[in-house]
CSV table of C-alpha atoms in Angstrom, one decimal:
chain,number,residue,atom,x,y,z
A,1,UNK,CA,97.5,103.5,93.7
A,2,UNK,CA,96.9,106.1,96.4
A,3,UNK,CA,96.2,109.7,95.5
A,4,UNK,CA,95.5,113.0,97.3
A,5,UNK,CA,95.2,116.6,96.1
A,6,UNK,CA,97.2,119.3,97.8
A,7,UNK,CA,97.9,123.0,97.1
A,8,UNK,CA,100.0,124.2,100.0
A,9,UNK,CA,99.4,121.3,102.4
A,10,UNK,CA,102.1,118.6,102.9
A,11,UNK,CA,101.8,115.2,101.1
A,12,UNK,CA,103.5,112.6,103.3
A,13,UNK,CA,104.5,109.4,101.4
A,14,UNK,CA,105.1,106.3,103.5
A,15,UNK,CA,106.7,103.0,102.4
A,16,UNK,CA,107.5,99.7,104.2
A,17,UNK,CA,109.7,97.8,101.8
A,18,UNK,CA,109.6,94.7,104.0
A,19,UNK,CA,105.8,94.3,104.2
A,20,UNK,CA,105.2,96.1,100.9
A,21,UNK,CA,102.8,98.6,102.5
A,22,UNK,CA,102.3,102.2,101.4
A,23,UNK,CA,100.5,105.1,102.9
A,24,UNK,CA,99.8,108.7,101.9
A,25,UNK,CA,98.7,111.5,104.2
A,26,UNK,CA,97.3,115.0,103.5
A,27,UNK,CA,99.0,117.0,106.3
A,28,UNK,CA,97.8,120.5,106.1
A,29,UNK,CA,97.9,123.0,109.0
A,30,UNK,CA,95.1,121.4,111.0
A,31,UNK,CA,96.0,117.8,110.1
A,32,UNK,CA,99.6,118.4,111.2
A,33,UNK,CA,98.5,120.1,114.4
A,34,UNK,CA,96.3,117.1,115.1
A,35,UNK,CA,99.1,114.6,114.3
A,36,UNK,CA,97.8,113.0,111.1
A,37,UNK,CA,101.3,111.8,110.1
A,38,UNK,CA,101.9,110.0,113.4
A,39,UNK,CA,98.4,108.5,113.2
A,40,UNK,CA,99.2,107.1,109.7
A,41,UNK,CA,102.2,105.3,111.1
A,42,UNK,CA,100.3,104.0,114.1
A,43,UNK,CA,97.5,102.8,111.7
A,44,UNK,CA,100.0,101.0,109.6
A,45,UNK,CA,101.5,99.3,112.7
A,46,UNK,CA,98.0,98.2,113.8
A,47,UNK,CA,96.7,96.9,110.5
A,48,UNK,CA,99.8,95.6,108.8
A,49,UNK,CA,102.2,95.0,111.8
A,50,UNK,CA,104.9,97.2,110.3
A,51,UNK,CA,107.9,98.2,112.3
A,52,UNK,CA,108.3,102.0,112.2
A,53,UNK,CA,112.1,101.6,112.1
A,54,UNK,CA,111.6,99.9,108.7
A,55,UNK,CA,109.5,102.7,107.2
A,56,UNK,CA,110.7,105.3,104.7
A,57,UNK,CA,109.0,108.6,104.3
A,58,UNK,CA,109.0,111.5,101.9
A,59,UNK,CA,107.7,114.9,102.9
A,60,UNK,CA,106.6,116.5,99.7
A,61,UNK,CA,106.3,120.0,98.3
A,62,UNK,CA,104.2,122.4,100.4
A,63,UNK,CA,104.1,125.8,101.9
A,64,UNK,CA,107.6,126.2,103.4
A,65,UNK,CA,108.7,127.9,106.6
A,66,UNK,CA,110.1,130.7,104.4
A,67,UNK,CA,106.6,131.7,103.3
A,68,UNK,CA,103.9,130.1,105.5
A,69,UNK,CA,102.9,132.9,107.8
A,70,UNK,CA,99.8,132.5,110.0
A,71,UNK,CA,98.0,134.5,112.5
A,72,UNK,CA,99.5,135.1,116.0
A,73,UNK,CA,96.9,132.8,117.5
A,74,UNK,CA,97.7,129.9,115.2
A,75,UNK,CA,101.4,130.4,115.6
A,76,UNK,CA,101.0,130.4,119.4
A,77,UNK,CA,98.8,127.3,119.2
A,78,UNK,CA,101.6,125.5,117.2
A,79,UNK,CA,104.3,126.7,119.6
A,80,UNK,CA,102.2,125.6,122.6
A,81,UNK,CA,101.9,122.1,121.0
A,82,UNK,CA,105.7,121.9,120.6
A,83,UNK,CA,105.6,122.3,116.9
A,84,UNK,CA,108.2,124.4,115.0
A,85,UNK,CA,107.4,128.1,114.7
A,86,UNK,CA,109.6,131.1,113.8
A,87,UNK,CA,107.7,134.3,114.7
A,88,UNK,CA,104.4,133.8,112.7
A,89,UNK,CA,105.9,131.3,110.2
A,90,UNK,CA,105.1,127.6,110.8
A,91,UNK,CA,107.2,124.8,109.5
A,92,UNK,CA,105.0,122.0,108.3
A,93,UNK,CA,108.0,120.0,107.0
A,94,UNK,CA,109.8,119.9,110.3
A,95,UNK,CA,106.5,119.3,112.2
A,96,UNK,CA,105.7,116.3,110.1
A,97,UNK,CA,109.3,115.0,110.4
A,98,UNK,CA,109.0,115.5,114.2
A,99,UNK,CA,105.8,113.4,114.1
A,100,UNK,CA,107.4,110.6,112.0
A,101,UNK,CA,110.4,110.4,114.4
A,102,UNK,CA,108.0,110.4,117.4
A,103,UNK,CA,106.2,107.5,115.7
A,104,UNK,CA,109.4,105.5,115.5
A,105,UNK,CA,110.9,106.3,112.1
A,106,UNK,CA,114.7,106.8,112.0
A,107,UNK,CA,115.7,110.2,110.8
A,108,UNK,CA,117.9,108.9,107.9
A,109,UNK,CA,114.7,107.2,106.5
A,110,UNK,CA,112.9,110.5,106.1
A,111,UNK,CA,113.5,112.7,103.1
A,112,UNK,CA,112.0,116.3,102.7
A,113,UNK,CA,111.8,117.7,99.2
A,114,UNK,CA,112.0,121.3,100.6
A,115,UNK,CA,110.1,122.6,97.6
A,116,UNK,CA,108.0,125.6,98.8
A,117,UNK,CA,104.8,125.8,96.8
A,118,UNK,CA,104.5,129.5,97.5
A,119,UNK,CA,107.9,130.9,96.5
A,120,UNK,CA,109.4,128.3,94.2
A,121,UNK,CA,106.4,128.3,91.8
A,122,UNK,CA,107.3,124.7,90.6
A,123,UNK,CA,104.0,123.5,92.1
A,124,UNK,CA,100.6,125.0,92.5
A,125,UNK,CA,100.0,127.2,95.5
A,126,UNK,CA,96.6,128.3,96.7
A,127,UNK,CA,98.1,131.1,98.8
A,128,UNK,CA,100.0,132.4,95.7
A,129,UNK,CA,97.2,132.1,93.1
A,130,UNK,CA,93.9,131.9,95.1
A,131,UNK,CA,92.6,129.5,92.5
A,132,UNK,CA,91.0,126.1,92.9
A,133,UNK,CA,93.8,124.3,91.1
A,134,UNK,CA,95.6,121.5,93.0
A,135,UNK,CA,98.7,119.3,92.8
A,136,UNK,CA,98.1,115.6,92.6
A,137,UNK,CA,100.2,113.4,94.9
A,138,UNK,CA,100.3,109.8,93.7
A,139,UNK,CA,101.8,106.7,95.3
A,140,UNK,CA,101.9,103.4,93.5
A,141,UNK,CA,103.2,100.1,94.9
A,142,UNK,CA,104.3,97.9,92.0
A,143,UNK,CA,103.0,94.4,92.6
A,144,UNK,CA,105.2,92.5,90.2
């Protein structure tokens, strides 16, 4: 079982049903900017010889583009990197989807939950509550 904690950052779940390999990434603002999701796919290719076209991904609940406003400097940095920005709002869902596609996943194998942790209030949001609470993202590969 794999587990990460997130508040407004994106949990990215990865599955290769052929090789029975899973991966889980914590893709916050900096991790997304640095390409953590693409790096996860590349690591799976290198270690487990997976074919990215066989991979399935779920981009989980996180701060959505509706609410995730950052400074002008951060927004410009994302824009300069070719990542999706609308004024000062960054779109971590689309940025991670973009990285998955760049790594070789097919778009129809990528699902985005589109649950904004800030405005939907179904999940914990640090930006909303300012507490140390977190959401737990779990990924289990059944072996039998």
